[in-house]
Amino acid sequence: MKQFPIILSIDTSCDDTSVALTKGTQVLANIVASQEELHKKYGGVMPLVAKLAHNDLINPTYRECLKRAKISEDQIDAIAVTYGPGLAIALEVGIEFAKNLALQFGDKPLIAVNHMAGHMYSVLAKNSKQNPDFEINENLFPVISLLISGGHTELILLKNLTDYQKIGQTVDDAAGEALDKFARLLNLGYPGGAVMEKIAVNGNPDFYKFPLPMTQSHDLNFSFSGLKTFGRLLIEKLGSSINKTTIENLSASYQQAVFKAILYKLKKAVETYQPKSLWLGGGVSANLLLRKMLRNYCREKNIVFLYPKLKKLNSDNAAMIGIAAYFNYLKQDFVKDFDGLQRVPRLGL
Ligand code: KG4
Ligand code: ZN
């Protein structure tokens, strides 16, 4: 057992083919072959298109990763792969590739990783110069991890690095999905959340008043379908009067409403669990307004705020899978039966 193993990790859960090499929490190389251009014309991810593209891209991405990290195959200590949640036929490509590598190498353990655990641990990623410079110690715990991606919106409570439980989740759409669907109604382009952020910069976030959902429920669950319906009806009502300024104001107001709904439940979670730090992860964590709202709130409450500081660590990537796998490695939590390792598209944390 090594203290800082070199882990080769693979993620093909959605529309990015990614292979990374990590050493502990340090990222040696993190190659992401984006399929954005392929899916753009459909306005969303097409599973079969993603699967075929993963098939074509996985081996060249692997080779490129070894080259970039200047690591040879015999230096690899373990192989990690995402087995869920994600698109079934896309996940399969990464799992098959990882199994074949493990069989080919013979003596290297295989580690199965939950994609959302990857997003959760993505805040711990450091570059080759060991930046960002922060220490992982007990002063950060308990942690609340806020995970906001295209398919998931979750609150996780971590008592320590490996002992965690889900304390809240969306009961319908994920926040990223709610952003993407509204962007599609306005024909903004793909991926919706990211495009909407750019357009929203020029709009007035208080121009349209959206309702704050789930204020009646006392649990820590989210719901975005009410906001989505309110947004759709508003667009229908505005009809042909919609122009560039309307779109900017709609984007800014809708985006802010989604983030206010998230903050509302986060505040409840903070009051209940009194965390020392907040970790943000998932594709939506790239959003600067969201980060600003969370940063201000954490400052007010004297909570350390961590989000993925390295480029590429916000959206889907394999380095975060390698970092999550590192904690499995330390516990020697390895796949015992290769045939038994199958994709779990609806895998929960
Ligand atoms: O984690 P992720 O890359 O993939 C999944 O695991 O789902 O998250 C993708 C989601 C999409 O909904 C996308 O629109 C959203 O993240 N997203 C953003 C931004 N960049 C990506 N949402 C808001 N602002 C952004 N800058
Ligand atoms: Zn993701």
Coordinates of C-alpha atoms and ligand atoms in Angstrom, one line a residue:
M1 CA 0.0 0.0 0.0
K2 CA 1.3 3.4 -1.0
Q3 CA 0.5 6.6 0.8
F4 CA 0.1 8.5 -2.4
P5 CA -0.8 6.0 -5.2
I6 CA -0.9 6.9 -8.8
I7 CA -4.4 6.2 -10.0
L8 CA -5.6 6.1 -13.6
S9 CA -9.2 7.1 -13.7
I10 CA -11.9 7.0 -16.3
D11 CA -15.3 8.8 -16.6
T12 CA -17.7 8.3 -19.5
S13 CA -20.9 9.0 -17.6
C14 CA -22.4 11.5 -19.9
D15 CA -21.1 13.5 -22.9
D16 CA -17.4 13.9 -22.0
T17 CA -14.8 11.2 -22.5
S18 CA -12.2 11.7 -19.7
V19 CA -9.1 10.0 -18.5
A20 CA -6.9 11.3 -15.7
L21 CA -3.8 10.4 -13.7
T22 CA -3.8 11.5 -10.0
K23 CA -1.4 11.0 -7.2
G24 CA -3.3 11.3 -3.9
T25 CA -5.3 14.5 -4.4
Q26 CA -2.8 15.9 -6.9
V27 CA -3.8 16.0 -10.6
L28 CA -1.0 14.9 -12.9
A29 CA -3.1 15.0 -16.1
N30 CA -6.8 15.4 -16.7
I31 CA -7.8 15.0 -20.3
V32 CA -11.4 15.8 -21.3
A33 CA -12.4 15.0 -24.9
S34 CA -15.6 17.1 -25.0
Q35 CA -18.5 16.0 -27.3
E36 CA -20.2 19.3 -27.0
E37 CA -20.1 20.0 -30.7
L38 CA -21.7 16.6 -31.5
H39 CA -24.7 17.1 -29.2
K40 CA -25.1 20.9 -29.8
K41 CA -27.3 20.3 -32.8
Y42 CA -29.8 18.2 -30.8
G43 CA -30.0 20.8 -28.0
G44 CA -29.2 18.0 -25.5
V45 CA -27.2 14.8 -25.0
M46 CA -28.1 11.9 -27.3
P47 CA -27.1 8.7 -25.5
L48 CA -26.3 6.7 -28.6
V49 CA -24.2 9.5 -30.1
A50 CA -22.4 9.7 -26.7
K51 CA -21.7 6.0 -26.6
L52 CA -20.2 5.9 -30.2
A53 CA -18.1 8.9 -29.5
H54 CA -16.8 7.4 -26.2
N55 CA -15.9 4.3 -28.2
D56 CA -13.8 6.3 -30.6
L57 CA -12.3 8.7 -28.1
I58 CA -11.4 6.5 -25.1
N59 CA -8.2 4.9 -26.3
P60 CA -6.7 8.1 -27.8
T61 CA -7.7 10.0 -24.6
Y62 CA -5.9 7.3 -22.5
R63 CA -2.8 7.5 -24.6
E64 CA -2.8 11.3 -24.4
C65 CA -3.2 11.2 -20.7
L66 CA -0.1 9.0 -20.2
K67 CA 1.9 11.2 -22.5
R68 CA 0.8 14.5 -20.8
A69 CA 1.6 13.1 -17.3
K70 CA 4.8 11.5 -18.5
I71 CA 3.8 8.3 -16.7
S72 CA 4.3 4.8 -18.0
E73 CA 1.8 2.0 -17.6
D74 CA 3.9 0.2 -15.0
Q75 CA 3.9 3.2 -12.7
I76 CA 0.1 3.0 -12.3
D77 CA -1.0 1.6 -8.9
A78 CA -4.7 1.3 -9.5
I79 CA -7.5 1.9 -12.0
A80 CA -10.7 3.7 -11.2
V81 CA -13.9 4.0 -13.2
T82 CA -17.3 5.7 -12.8
Y83 CA -20.0 3.0 -12.6
G84 CA -23.0 5.4 -12.0
P85 CA -25.0 7.5 -12.0
G86 CA -25.1 8.4 -15.7
L87 CA -26.3 7.2 -19.1
A88 CA -26.3 3.4 -19.1
I89 CA -24.7 2.9 -22.6
A90 CA -22.2 5.6 -22.0
L91 CA -21.1 4.3 -18.6
E92 CA -20.6 0.8 -20.2
V93 CA -17.8 2.1 -22.4
G94 CA -15.6 3.3 -19.5
I95 CA -16.3 0.2 -17.4
E96 CA -15.3 -2.1 -20.2
F97 CA -12.2 -0.2 -20.9
A98 CA -11.2 -0.1 -17.2
K99 CA -11.8 -3.9 -16.8
N100 CA -9.7 -4.7 -19.9
L101 CA -6.9 -2.5 -18.6
A102 CA -7.0 -4.2 -15.2
L103 CA -7.0 -7.6 -16.8
Q104 CA -4.1 -6.7 -19.1
F105 CA -2.1 -5.3 -16.2
G106 CA -2.9 -8.3 -14.1
D107 CA -2.0 -7.2 -10.6
K108 CA -3.5 -3.7 -10.3
P109 CA -6.7 -3.1 -8.3
L110 CA -9.8 -1.8 -9.9
I111 CA -11.9 0.8 -8.0
A112 CA -15.6 1.5 -8.7
V113 CA -16.5 5.2 -8.1
N114 CA -19.8 7.0 -7.8
H115 CA -19.7 10.0 -10.1
M116 CA -21.3 12.3 -7.5
A117 CA -18.6 11.3 -5.0
G118 CA -16.2 12.6 -7.6
H119 CA -18.0 16.0 -7.7
M120 CA -18.0 16.0 -3.9
Y121 CA -14.2 15.5 -3.6
S122 CA -13.4 17.7 -6.6
V123 CA -12.7 20.6 -4.2
L124 CA -9.7 18.8 -2.9
A125 CA -7.9 18.7 -6.3
K126 CA -4.4 20.3 -6.4
N127 CA -2.2 21.0 -9.3
S128 CA 1.4 19.9 -9.8
K129 CA 2.6 22.8 -7.7
Q130 CA 0.3 21.7 -4.9
N131 CA -2.1 24.6 -5.4
P132 CA -4.6 25.7 -4.1
D133 CA -2.8 25.8 -0.8
F134 CA -5.1 24.6 1.9
E135 CA -4.8 21.8 4.4
I136 CA -7.4 19.0 4.8
N137 CA -7.8 18.8 8.6
E138 CA -10.4 18.2 11.2
N139 CA -11.1 22.0 11.4
L140 CA -13.1 21.6 8.1
F141 CA -15.5 19.1 9.6
P142 CA -18.4 18.7 9.7
V143 CA -18.7 19.6 6.1
I144 CA -21.8 20.3 4.0
S145 CA -21.3 19.4 0.4
L146 CA -23.6 21.1 -2.1
L147 CA -23.7 19.1 -5.4
I148 CA -25.4 20.8 -8.3
S149 CA -25.1 19.1 -11.7
G150 CA -27.2 18.4 -14.8
G151 CA -28.9 15.4 -13.2
H152 CA -28.5 15.9 -9.4
T153 CA -29.0 18.5 -6.7
E154 CA -27.9 17.2 -3.3
L155 CA -26.8 18.1 0.1
I156 CA -24.3 15.8 1.8
L157 CA -23.1 15.9 5.4
L158 CA -19.6 14.7 5.9
K159 CA -18.5 13.9 9.5
N160 CA -15.0 13.1 8.2
L161 CA -13.4 12.4 4.8
T162 CA -15.1 9.0 4.3
D163 CA -18.1 9.0 6.6
Y164 CA -20.9 10.9 4.8
Q165 CA -24.7 10.8 4.3
K166 CA -27.2 12.5 2.0
I167 CA -29.4 15.0 3.9
G168 CA -31.3 16.5 1.0
Q169 CA -32.0 16.1 -2.7
T170 CA -34.3 17.3 -5.4
V171 CA -37.8 15.7 -5.5
D172 CA -38.1 16.5 -9.3
D173 CA -35.7 18.2 -11.7
A174 CA -32.1 18.9 -10.9
A175 CA -31.1 22.6 -10.8
G176 CA -28.9 22.2 -13.9
E177 CA -31.7 20.6 -15.7
A178 CA -34.1 23.4 -14.7
L179 CA -31.5 25.9 -16.1
D180 CA -31.1 23.9 -19.3
K181 CA -34.8 23.5 -20.0
F182 CA -35.5 27.2 -19.5
A183 CA -32.5 28.0 -21.8
R184 CA -34.0 25.7 -24.4
L185 CA -37.4 27.4 -24.3
L186 CA -35.6 30.7 -25.0
N187 CA -33.4 29.0 -27.7
L188 CA -30.2 30.2 -26.0
G189 CA -28.0 27.3 -27.1
Y190 CA -26.2 24.4 -25.4
P191 CA -25.2 23.8 -22.6
G192 CA -28.0 26.0 -21.3
G193 CA -26.8 26.9 -17.8
A194 CA -23.4 28.1 -19.1
V195 CA -24.9 30.1 -22.0
M196 CA -27.6 31.6 -19.7
E197 CA -24.9 32.8 -17.3
K198 CA -23.3 34.9 -20.0
I199 CA -26.6 36.4 -21.2
A200 CA -27.8 37.1 -17.6
V201 CA -24.8 39.3 -17.0
N202 CA -26.5 42.1 -19.0
G203 CA -30.0 41.5 -17.4
N204 CA -31.7 42.8 -14.3
P205 CA -32.1 39.8 -11.9
D206 CA -35.0 41.6 -10.1
F207 CA -37.0 42.4 -13.2
Y208 CA -39.3 39.4 -13.0
K209 CA -40.5 38.0 -9.7
F210 CA -40.3 34.2 -9.5
P211 CA -41.8 32.3 -6.5
L212 CA -39.5 30.7 -3.9
P213 CA -40.3 27.0 -4.0
M214 CA -40.5 24.5 -1.1
T215 CA -40.9 27.1 1.7
Q216 CA -43.8 25.1 3.1
S217 CA -41.7 21.9 3.5
H218 CA -39.5 21.6 6.5
D219 CA -37.1 19.0 5.1
L220 CA -33.9 19.8 3.1
N221 CA -35.2 18.7 -0.2
F222 CA -35.3 20.9 -3.3
S223 CA -37.9 21.2 -6.1
F224 CA -37.5 23.1 -9.3
S225 CA -40.5 22.0 -11.4
G226 CA -42.7 24.9 -10.0
L227 CA -40.1 27.4 -11.1
K228 CA -39.8 25.7 -14.5
T229 CA -43.6 25.9 -15.0
F230 CA -43.7 29.5 -13.9
G231 CA -40.9 30.3 -16.3
R232 CA -42.6 28.6 -19.2
L233 CA -45.9 30.3 -18.6
L234 CA -44.1 33.7 -18.4
I235 CA -42.4 33.1 -21.7
E236 CA -45.8 32.1 -23.3
K237 CA -47.4 35.3 -21.8
L238 CA -44.7 37.5 -23.2
G239 CA -45.0 35.8 -26.6
S240 CA -43.9 37.9 -29.5
S241 CA -42.9 40.8 -27.4
I242 CA -39.7 38.9 -26.4
N243 CA -36.6 40.8 -27.5
K244 CA -32.9 40.8 -26.6
T245 CA -33.5 42.9 -23.4
T246 CA -36.4 40.6 -22.3
I247 CA -34.2 37.6 -22.8
E248 CA -31.4 39.1 -20.7
N249 CA -33.9 40.0 -17.9
L250 CA -35.6 36.6 -18.0
S251 CA -32.2 34.8 -17.9
A252 CA -30.9 37.0 -15.0
S253 CA -34.2 36.7 -13.0
Y254 CA -34.6 32.9 -13.6
Q255 CA -31.0 32.1 -12.7
Q256 CA -31.2 34.1 -9.5
A257 CA -34.5 32.4 -8.6
V258 CA -32.9 28.9 -9.0
F259 CA -29.9 30.0 -6.8
K260 CA -32.2 31.6 -4.2
A261 CA -34.1 28.3 -3.9
I262 CA -30.8 26.5 -3.3
L263 CA -29.6 29.0 -0.8
Y264 CA -32.9 28.8 1.1
K265 CA -32.4 25.0 1.8
L266 CA -28.7 25.4 2.3
K267 CA -29.4 27.9 5.2
K268 CA -31.7 25.4 6.8
A269 CA -29.0 22.7 6.6
V270 CA -26.4 25.0 8.0
E271 CA -28.7 25.9 11.0
T272 CA -29.3 22.2 11.6
Y273 CA -25.8 20.8 11.2
Q274 CA -23.5 23.8 12.0
P275 CA -20.8 22.9 9.4
K276 CA -17.3 24.3 9.6
S277 CA -17.0 24.3 5.8
L278 CA -19.1 24.2 2.7
W279 CA -17.9 22.3 -0.4
L280 CA -19.5 23.1 -3.8
G281 CA -19.3 20.7 -6.7
G282 CA -21.0 19.7 -10.0
G283 CA -21.3 21.5 -13.3
V284 CA -23.3 24.5 -12.0
S285 CA -20.5 25.3 -9.6
A286 CA -18.8 27.1 -12.5
N287 CA -21.4 29.8 -12.2
L288 CA -19.9 33.1 -10.8
L289 CA -23.2 34.5 -9.4
L290 CA -23.8 31.3 -7.5
R291 CA -20.3 31.3 -6.1
K292 CA -20.7 35.0 -5.1
M293 CA -24.0 34.3 -3.2
L294 CA -22.5 31.3 -1.4
R295 CA -19.2 33.2 -0.6
N296 CA -21.1 36.1 0.9
Y297 CA -23.3 33.7 3.0
C298 CA -20.3 31.7 4.2
R299 CA -18.4 34.9 5.2
E300 CA -21.4 36.0 7.2
K301 CA -21.6 32.6 9.0
N302 CA -17.8 32.2 9.3
I303 CA -17.8 29.0 7.3
V304 CA -14.9 28.0 5.0
F305 CA -16.1 28.0 1.4
L306 CA -14.4 25.6 -1.0
Y307 CA -15.2 25.1 -4.6
P308 CA -13.1 23.4 -7.4
K309 CA -10.3 25.9 -8.1
L310 CA -8.7 24.0 -11.0
K311 CA -9.8 24.5 -14.5
K312 CA -11.9 21.5 -15.8
L313 CA -12.7 20.3 -12.2
N314 CA -16.2 22.0 -12.2
S315 CA -17.6 20.0 -15.1
D316 CA -17.4 16.3 -15.7
N317 CA -13.8 15.0 -15.6
A318 CA -11.9 11.9 -14.6
A319 CA -9.5 13.6 -12.1
M320 CA -12.3 14.0 -9.6
I321 CA -13.0 10.2 -10.0
G322 CA -9.3 9.6 -9.2
I323 CA -9.4 11.7 -6.1
A324 CA -12.6 9.9 -4.9
A325 CA -10.9 6.6 -5.7
Y326 CA -7.9 7.6 -3.5
F327 CA -10.1 7.3 -0.4
N328 CA -11.3 3.9 -1.6
Y329 CA -7.7 2.9 -2.1
L330 CA -6.8 3.9 1.5
K331 CA -9.6 1.6 2.7
Q332 CA -8.6 -1.1 0.2
D333 CA -12.1 -0.9 -1.2
F334 CA -11.4 -2.7 -4.5
V335 CA -13.7 -4.5 -7.0
K336 CA -13.5 -8.2 -6.1
D337 CA -15.5 -9.7 -9.0
F338 CA -14.9 -8.0 -12.4
D339 CA -18.0 -9.6 -13.9
G340 CA -20.1 -8.3 -11.0
L341 CA -19.1 -4.7 -11.8
Q342 CA -21.9 -3.4 -13.9
R343 CA -23.2 0.1 -14.7
V344 CA -25.8 1.5 -12.2
P345 CA -27.4 4.5 -14.1
R346 CA -29.4 5.6 -11.0
L347 CA -26.7 5.0 -8.4
G348 CA -27.3 7.1 -5.3
L349 CA -24.7 8.5 -2.9
Ligands
KG4_1 O1 -21.7 18.0 -13.6 P1 -22.0 18.3 -15.0 O2 -20.9 18.8 -15.9 O3 -22.7 17.0 -15.7 C1 -23.5 16.2 -15.0 O4 -23.0 15.3 -14.2 O5 -24.7 16.4 -15.1 O6 -23.2 19.4 -15.0 C2 -23.8 19.8 -16.2 C3 -24.7 21.0 -15.8 C4 -25.6 21.4 -17.0 O7 -26.9 21.5 -16.5 C5 -25.0 22.7 -17.4 O8 -26.0 23.6 -18.0 C6 -24.6 23.2 -16.1 O9 -24.0 22.1 -15.4 N1 -23.6 24.3 -16.1 C7 -23.8 25.6 -15.7 C8 -22.6 26.3 -16.0 N2 -21.7 25.5 -16.6 C9 -22.4 24.3 -16.7 N3 -24.9 26.1 -15.1 C10 -24.8 27.4 -14.7 N4 -23.7 28.2 -15.0 C11 -22.6 27.7 -15.6 N5 -21.5 28.5 -15.8
ZN2 ZN -21.3 15.4 -13.4

